[in-house]
Short mmCIF file of C-alpha atoms and ligand atoms in Angstrom, two decimals:
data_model
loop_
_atom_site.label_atom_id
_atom_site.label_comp_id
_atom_site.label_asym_id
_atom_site.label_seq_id
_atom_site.Cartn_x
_atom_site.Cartn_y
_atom_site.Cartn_z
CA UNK A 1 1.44 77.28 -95.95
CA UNK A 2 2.95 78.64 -98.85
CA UNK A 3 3.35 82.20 -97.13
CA UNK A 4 6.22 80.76 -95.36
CA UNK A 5 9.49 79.85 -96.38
CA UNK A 6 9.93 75.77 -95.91
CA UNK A 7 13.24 75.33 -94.35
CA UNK A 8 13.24 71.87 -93.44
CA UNK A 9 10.46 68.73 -93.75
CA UNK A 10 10.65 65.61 -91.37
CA UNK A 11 8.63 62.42 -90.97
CA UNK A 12 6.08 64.00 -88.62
CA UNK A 13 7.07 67.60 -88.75
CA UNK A 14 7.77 70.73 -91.12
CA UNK A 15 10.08 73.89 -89.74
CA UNK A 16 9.01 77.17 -91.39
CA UNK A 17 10.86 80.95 -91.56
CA UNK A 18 9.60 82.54 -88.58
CA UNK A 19 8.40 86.05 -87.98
CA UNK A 20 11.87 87.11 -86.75
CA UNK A 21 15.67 85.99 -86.95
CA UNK A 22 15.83 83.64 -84.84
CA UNK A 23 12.88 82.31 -84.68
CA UNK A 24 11.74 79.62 -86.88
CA UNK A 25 7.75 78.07 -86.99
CA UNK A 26 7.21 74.22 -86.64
CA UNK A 27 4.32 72.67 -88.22
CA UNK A 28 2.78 69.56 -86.61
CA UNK A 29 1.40 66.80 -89.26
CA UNK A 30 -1.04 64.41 -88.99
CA UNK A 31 2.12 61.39 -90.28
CA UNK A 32 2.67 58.68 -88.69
CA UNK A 33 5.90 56.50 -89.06
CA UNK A 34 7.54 53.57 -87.40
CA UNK A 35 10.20 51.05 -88.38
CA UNK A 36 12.84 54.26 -89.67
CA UNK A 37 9.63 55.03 -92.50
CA UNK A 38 8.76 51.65 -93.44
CA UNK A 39 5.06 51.84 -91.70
CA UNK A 40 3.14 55.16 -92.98
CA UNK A 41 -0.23 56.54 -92.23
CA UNK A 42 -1.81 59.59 -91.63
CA UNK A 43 -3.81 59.77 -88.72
CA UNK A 44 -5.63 62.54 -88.78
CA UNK A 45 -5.78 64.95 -85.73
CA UNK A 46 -2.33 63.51 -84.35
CA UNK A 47 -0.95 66.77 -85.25
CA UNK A 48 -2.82 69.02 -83.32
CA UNK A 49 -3.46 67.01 -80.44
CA UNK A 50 1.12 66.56 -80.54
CA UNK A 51 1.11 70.45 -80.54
CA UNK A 52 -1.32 70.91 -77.89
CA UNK A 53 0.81 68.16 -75.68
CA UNK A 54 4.24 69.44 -76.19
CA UNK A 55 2.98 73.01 -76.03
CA UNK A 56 2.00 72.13 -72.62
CA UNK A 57 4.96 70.10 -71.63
CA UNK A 58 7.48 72.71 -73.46
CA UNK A 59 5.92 75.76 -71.47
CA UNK A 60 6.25 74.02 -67.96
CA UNK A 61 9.70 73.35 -68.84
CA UNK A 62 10.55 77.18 -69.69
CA UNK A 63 8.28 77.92 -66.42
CA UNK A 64 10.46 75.73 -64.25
CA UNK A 65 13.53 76.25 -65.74
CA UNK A 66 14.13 73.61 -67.89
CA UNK A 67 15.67 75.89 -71.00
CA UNK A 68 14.11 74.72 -74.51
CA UNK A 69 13.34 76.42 -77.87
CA UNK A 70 9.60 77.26 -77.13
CA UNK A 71 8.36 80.48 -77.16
CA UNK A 72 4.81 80.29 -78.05
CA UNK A 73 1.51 78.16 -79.96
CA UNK A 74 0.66 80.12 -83.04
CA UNK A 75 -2.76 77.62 -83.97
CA UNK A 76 -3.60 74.16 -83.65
CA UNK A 77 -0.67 73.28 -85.83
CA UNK A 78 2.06 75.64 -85.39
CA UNK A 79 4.46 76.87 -82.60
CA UNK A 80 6.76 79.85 -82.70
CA UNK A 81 10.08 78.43 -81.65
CA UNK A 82 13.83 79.40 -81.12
CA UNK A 83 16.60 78.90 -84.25
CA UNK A 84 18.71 76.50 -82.84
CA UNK A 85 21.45 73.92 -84.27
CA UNK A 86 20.21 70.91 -83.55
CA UNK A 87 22.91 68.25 -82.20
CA UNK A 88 22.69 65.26 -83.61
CA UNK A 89 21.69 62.83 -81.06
CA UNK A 90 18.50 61.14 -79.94
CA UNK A 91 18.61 61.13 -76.40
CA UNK A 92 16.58 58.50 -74.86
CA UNK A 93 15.99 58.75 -71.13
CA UNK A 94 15.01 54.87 -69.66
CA UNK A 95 13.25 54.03 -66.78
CA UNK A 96 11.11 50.38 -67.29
CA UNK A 97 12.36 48.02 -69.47
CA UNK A 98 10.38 48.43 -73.09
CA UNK A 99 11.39 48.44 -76.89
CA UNK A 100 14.51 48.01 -77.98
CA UNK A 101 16.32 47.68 -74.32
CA UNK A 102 14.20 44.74 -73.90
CA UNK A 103 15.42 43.21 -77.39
CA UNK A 104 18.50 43.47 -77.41
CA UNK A 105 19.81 43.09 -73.42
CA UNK A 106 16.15 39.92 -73.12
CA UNK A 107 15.05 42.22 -70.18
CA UNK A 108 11.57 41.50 -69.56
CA UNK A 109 8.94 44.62 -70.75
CA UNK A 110 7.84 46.68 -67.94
CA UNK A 111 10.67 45.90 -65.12
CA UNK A 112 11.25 48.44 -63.36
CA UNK A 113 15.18 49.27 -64.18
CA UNK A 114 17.37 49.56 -61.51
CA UNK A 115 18.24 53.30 -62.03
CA UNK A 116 17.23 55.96 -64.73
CA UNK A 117 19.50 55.18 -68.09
CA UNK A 118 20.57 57.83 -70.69
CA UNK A 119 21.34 56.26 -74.17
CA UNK A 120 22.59 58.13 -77.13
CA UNK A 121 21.59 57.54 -80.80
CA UNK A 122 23.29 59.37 -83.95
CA UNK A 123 20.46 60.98 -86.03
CA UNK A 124 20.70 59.16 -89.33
CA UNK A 125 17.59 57.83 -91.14
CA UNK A 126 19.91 56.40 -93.97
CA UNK A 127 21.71 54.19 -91.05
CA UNK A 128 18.73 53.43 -88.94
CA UNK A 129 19.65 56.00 -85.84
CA UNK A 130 22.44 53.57 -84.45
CA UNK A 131 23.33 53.64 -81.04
CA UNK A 132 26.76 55.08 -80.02
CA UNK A 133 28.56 56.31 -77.07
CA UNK A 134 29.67 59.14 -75.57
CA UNK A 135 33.42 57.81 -77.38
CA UNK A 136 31.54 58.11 -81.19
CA UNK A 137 29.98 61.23 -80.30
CA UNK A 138 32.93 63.52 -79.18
CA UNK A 139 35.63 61.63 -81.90
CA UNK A 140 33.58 62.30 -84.49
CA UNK A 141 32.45 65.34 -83.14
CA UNK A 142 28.66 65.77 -82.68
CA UNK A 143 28.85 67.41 -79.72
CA UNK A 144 31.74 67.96 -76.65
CA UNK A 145 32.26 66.53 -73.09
CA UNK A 146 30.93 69.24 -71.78
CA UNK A 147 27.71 69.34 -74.37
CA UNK A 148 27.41 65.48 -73.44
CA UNK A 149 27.66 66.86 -69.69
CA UNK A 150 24.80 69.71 -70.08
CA UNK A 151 22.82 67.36 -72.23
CA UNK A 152 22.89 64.31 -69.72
CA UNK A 153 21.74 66.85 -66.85
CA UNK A 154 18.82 68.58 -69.17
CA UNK A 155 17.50 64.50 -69.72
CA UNK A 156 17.41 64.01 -65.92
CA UNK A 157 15.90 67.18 -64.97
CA UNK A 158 13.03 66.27 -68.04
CA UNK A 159 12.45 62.95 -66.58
CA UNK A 160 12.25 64.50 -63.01
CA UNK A 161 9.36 66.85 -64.41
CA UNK A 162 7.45 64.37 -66.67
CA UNK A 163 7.47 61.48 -64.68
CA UNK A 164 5.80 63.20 -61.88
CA UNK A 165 3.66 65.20 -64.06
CA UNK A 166 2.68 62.22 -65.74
CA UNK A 167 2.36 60.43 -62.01
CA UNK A 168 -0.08 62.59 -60.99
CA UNK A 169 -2.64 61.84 -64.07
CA UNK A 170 -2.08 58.09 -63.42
CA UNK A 171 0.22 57.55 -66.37
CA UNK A 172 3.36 55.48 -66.29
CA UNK A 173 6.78 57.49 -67.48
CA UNK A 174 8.12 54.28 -69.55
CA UNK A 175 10.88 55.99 -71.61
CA UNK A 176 11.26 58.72 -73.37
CA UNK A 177 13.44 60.77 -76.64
CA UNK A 178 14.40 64.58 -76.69
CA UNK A 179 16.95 66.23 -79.08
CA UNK A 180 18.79 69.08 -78.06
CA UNK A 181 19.82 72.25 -79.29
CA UNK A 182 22.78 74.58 -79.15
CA UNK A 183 21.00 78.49 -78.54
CA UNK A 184 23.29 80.93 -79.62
CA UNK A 185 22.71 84.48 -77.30
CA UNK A 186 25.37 86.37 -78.47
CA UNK A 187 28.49 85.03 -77.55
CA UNK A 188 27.41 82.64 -75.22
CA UNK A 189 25.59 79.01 -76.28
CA UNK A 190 23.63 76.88 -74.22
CA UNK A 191 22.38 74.00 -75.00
CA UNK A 192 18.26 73.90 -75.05
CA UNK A 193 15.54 70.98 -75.40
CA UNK A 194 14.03 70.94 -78.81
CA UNK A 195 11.83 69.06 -81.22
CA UNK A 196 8.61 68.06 -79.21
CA UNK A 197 7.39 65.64 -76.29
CA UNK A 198 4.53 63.63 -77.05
CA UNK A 199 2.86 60.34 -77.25
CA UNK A 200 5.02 60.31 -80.85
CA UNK A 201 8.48 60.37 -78.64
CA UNK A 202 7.15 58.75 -74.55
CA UNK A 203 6.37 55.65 -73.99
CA UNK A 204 2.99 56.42 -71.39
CA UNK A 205 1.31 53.49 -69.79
CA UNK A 206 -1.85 53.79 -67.66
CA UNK A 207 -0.94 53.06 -63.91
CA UNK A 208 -3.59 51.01 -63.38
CA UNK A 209 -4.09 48.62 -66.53
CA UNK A 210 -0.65 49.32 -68.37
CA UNK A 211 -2.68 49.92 -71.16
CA UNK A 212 -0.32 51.82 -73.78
CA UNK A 213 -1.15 55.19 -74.51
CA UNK A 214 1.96 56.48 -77.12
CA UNK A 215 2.81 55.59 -80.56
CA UNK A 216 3.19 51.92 -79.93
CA UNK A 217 -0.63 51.49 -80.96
CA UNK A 218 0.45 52.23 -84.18
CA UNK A 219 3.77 50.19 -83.96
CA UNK A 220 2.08 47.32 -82.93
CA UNK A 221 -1.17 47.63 -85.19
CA UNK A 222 -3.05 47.75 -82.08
CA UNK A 223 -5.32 50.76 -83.25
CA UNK A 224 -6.70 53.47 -80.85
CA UNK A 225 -3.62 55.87 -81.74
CA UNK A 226 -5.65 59.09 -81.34
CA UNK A 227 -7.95 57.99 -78.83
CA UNK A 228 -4.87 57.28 -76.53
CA UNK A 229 -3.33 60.44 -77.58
CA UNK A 230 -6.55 62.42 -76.85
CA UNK A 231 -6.99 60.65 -73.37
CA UNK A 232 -3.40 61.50 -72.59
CA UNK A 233 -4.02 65.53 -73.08
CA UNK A 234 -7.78 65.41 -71.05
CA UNK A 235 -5.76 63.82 -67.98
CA UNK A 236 -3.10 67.30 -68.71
CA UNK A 237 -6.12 69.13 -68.75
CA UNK A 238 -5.48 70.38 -72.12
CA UNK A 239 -8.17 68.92 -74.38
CA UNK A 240 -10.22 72.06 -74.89
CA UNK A 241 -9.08 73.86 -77.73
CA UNK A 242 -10.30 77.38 -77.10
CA UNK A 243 -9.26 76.99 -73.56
CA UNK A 244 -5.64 78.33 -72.87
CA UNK A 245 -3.75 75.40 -70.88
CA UNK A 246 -2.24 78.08 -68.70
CA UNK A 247 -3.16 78.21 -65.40
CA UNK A 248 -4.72 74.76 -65.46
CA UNK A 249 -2.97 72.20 -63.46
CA UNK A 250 -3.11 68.28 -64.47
CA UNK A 251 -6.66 66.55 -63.54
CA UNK A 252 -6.59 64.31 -60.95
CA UNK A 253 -6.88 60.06 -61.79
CA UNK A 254 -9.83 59.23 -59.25
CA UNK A 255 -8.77 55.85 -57.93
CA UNK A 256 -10.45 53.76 -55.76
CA UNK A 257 -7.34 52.69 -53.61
N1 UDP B 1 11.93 57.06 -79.90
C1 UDP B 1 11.60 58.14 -80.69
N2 UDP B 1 12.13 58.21 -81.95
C2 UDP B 1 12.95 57.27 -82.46
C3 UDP B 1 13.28 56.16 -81.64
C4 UDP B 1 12.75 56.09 -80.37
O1 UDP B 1 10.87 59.03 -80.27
O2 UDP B 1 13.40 57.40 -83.61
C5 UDP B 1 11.38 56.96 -78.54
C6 UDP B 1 10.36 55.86 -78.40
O3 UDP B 1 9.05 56.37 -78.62
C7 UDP B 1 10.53 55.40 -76.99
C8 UDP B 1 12.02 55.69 -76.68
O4 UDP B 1 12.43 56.62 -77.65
O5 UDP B 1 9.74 56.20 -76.12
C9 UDP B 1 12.87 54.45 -76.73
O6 UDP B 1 12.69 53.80 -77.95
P1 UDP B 1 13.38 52.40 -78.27
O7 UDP B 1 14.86 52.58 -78.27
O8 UDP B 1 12.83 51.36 -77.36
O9 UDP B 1 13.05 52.11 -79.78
P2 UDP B 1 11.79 51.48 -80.49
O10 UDP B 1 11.32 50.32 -79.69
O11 UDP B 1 10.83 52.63 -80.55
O12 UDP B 1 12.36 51.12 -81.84
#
């Protein structure tokens, strides 16, 4: 990797130079954290089978209108990907009680919630990623009422899309993060999704057994982190390497019922 400039290195992910201003390449490692870094491994294959998934998810979104900062897969560990200034805010999109809602309000895991709930966190490893409100986030100025606005509506219309995507492969939308960008086209900015979607940032559940399919395997030491991950893209229909995932619709959950 050394032919690109590093720009930036995070727990799971490293964000090279691109080919073009503008345009910046994001490397996906095998890393796996929990617990704000305390819990490490590498896992191997995580990475690729994370690209592979968000490609997929990332290029439906662009298809459908969902603006983000994909443009294209480079390899099994790269993507080509828009510049963008990334707001920071994890936005965490709700729809069964799991994880820290169930902590901290004693809702019991895997009720269904009562409507879809939006939560923002401020992007600080150093303070844990506390939660905060839309009052911490324009006072101190991470982002503006009407950045809150176009973020909150981007969240919805990504739950919309991946929870019946994910519905249609028999797999359980629990929750979910994005981070957002701001995509400067000239004058004009609009705010984009960024990062990745994956089994690193959903919580997926199988319809039929709730078996967990995401990252809490690994935060709950209950082991089968890839093989979840790599059942999660053959239900998308994506598992084939050298097959492009364009063109190739979700594979249907045969169910007895
Ligand atoms: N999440 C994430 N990165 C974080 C924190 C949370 O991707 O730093 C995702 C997590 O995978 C889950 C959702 O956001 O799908 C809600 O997480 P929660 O607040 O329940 O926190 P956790 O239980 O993971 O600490």
């Amino acid at each position: 990797m050394s032919r690109r400039r590093r720009i930036y290195e995070g727990k799971a992910k490293i964000l090279y130079e691109g080919p073009e201003p503008g345009t910046l390449v994001q490397f996906f490692k095998d890393d796996a954290t929990a617990f704000n870094n305390q819990k490490h491994e590498v896992v191997e294959g995580k990475g690729v089978l994370n690209n592979r998934i968000s490609e997929f998810l990332f290029s439906h979104m662009n298809r459908i209108g969902i603006p983000t900062h994909f443009i294209r897969r480079i390899n099994m560990r790269e993507q080509l990907i828009r510049e963008v200034e990334i707001v920071p805010l994890e936005v965490v999109v709700r729809n069964i009680a799991a994880g820290s809602l169930s902590k901290r309000l004693g809702i019991p895991e895997g009720e269904v919630l009562p409507r879809s709930i939006i939560e923002f966190y401020y992007k600080n490893d150093g303070l844990g990623d506390p939660m905060v409100s839309e009052e911490h986030i324009t006072a101190f100025g991470w982002a503006n009422p009407q950045e809150i606005d176009d973020i909150m509506s981007l969240a919805i219309r990504v739950n919309d899309f991946l929870t019946g995507l994910f519905l249609g492969v028999g797999i359980q939308l629990v929750d979910f993060k994005i981070e957002c960008g701001r995509l400067w086209e000239g004058e004009m900015m609009r705010i984009v999704v960024a990062d990745e979607i994956s089994p690193d940032s959903c919580r997926l559940w199988d319809i039929e057994t709730n078996e967990k399919m995401d990252k809490d395997r690994f935060r709950r030491d209950m082991g089968g982190m890839l093989e979840a991950y790599s059942e999660v893209a053959r239900r998308l229909g994506i598992m084939n390497e050298n097959e492009a995932p364009r063109g190739k619709g979700p594979v249907l959950v045969k169910t007895d019922k």
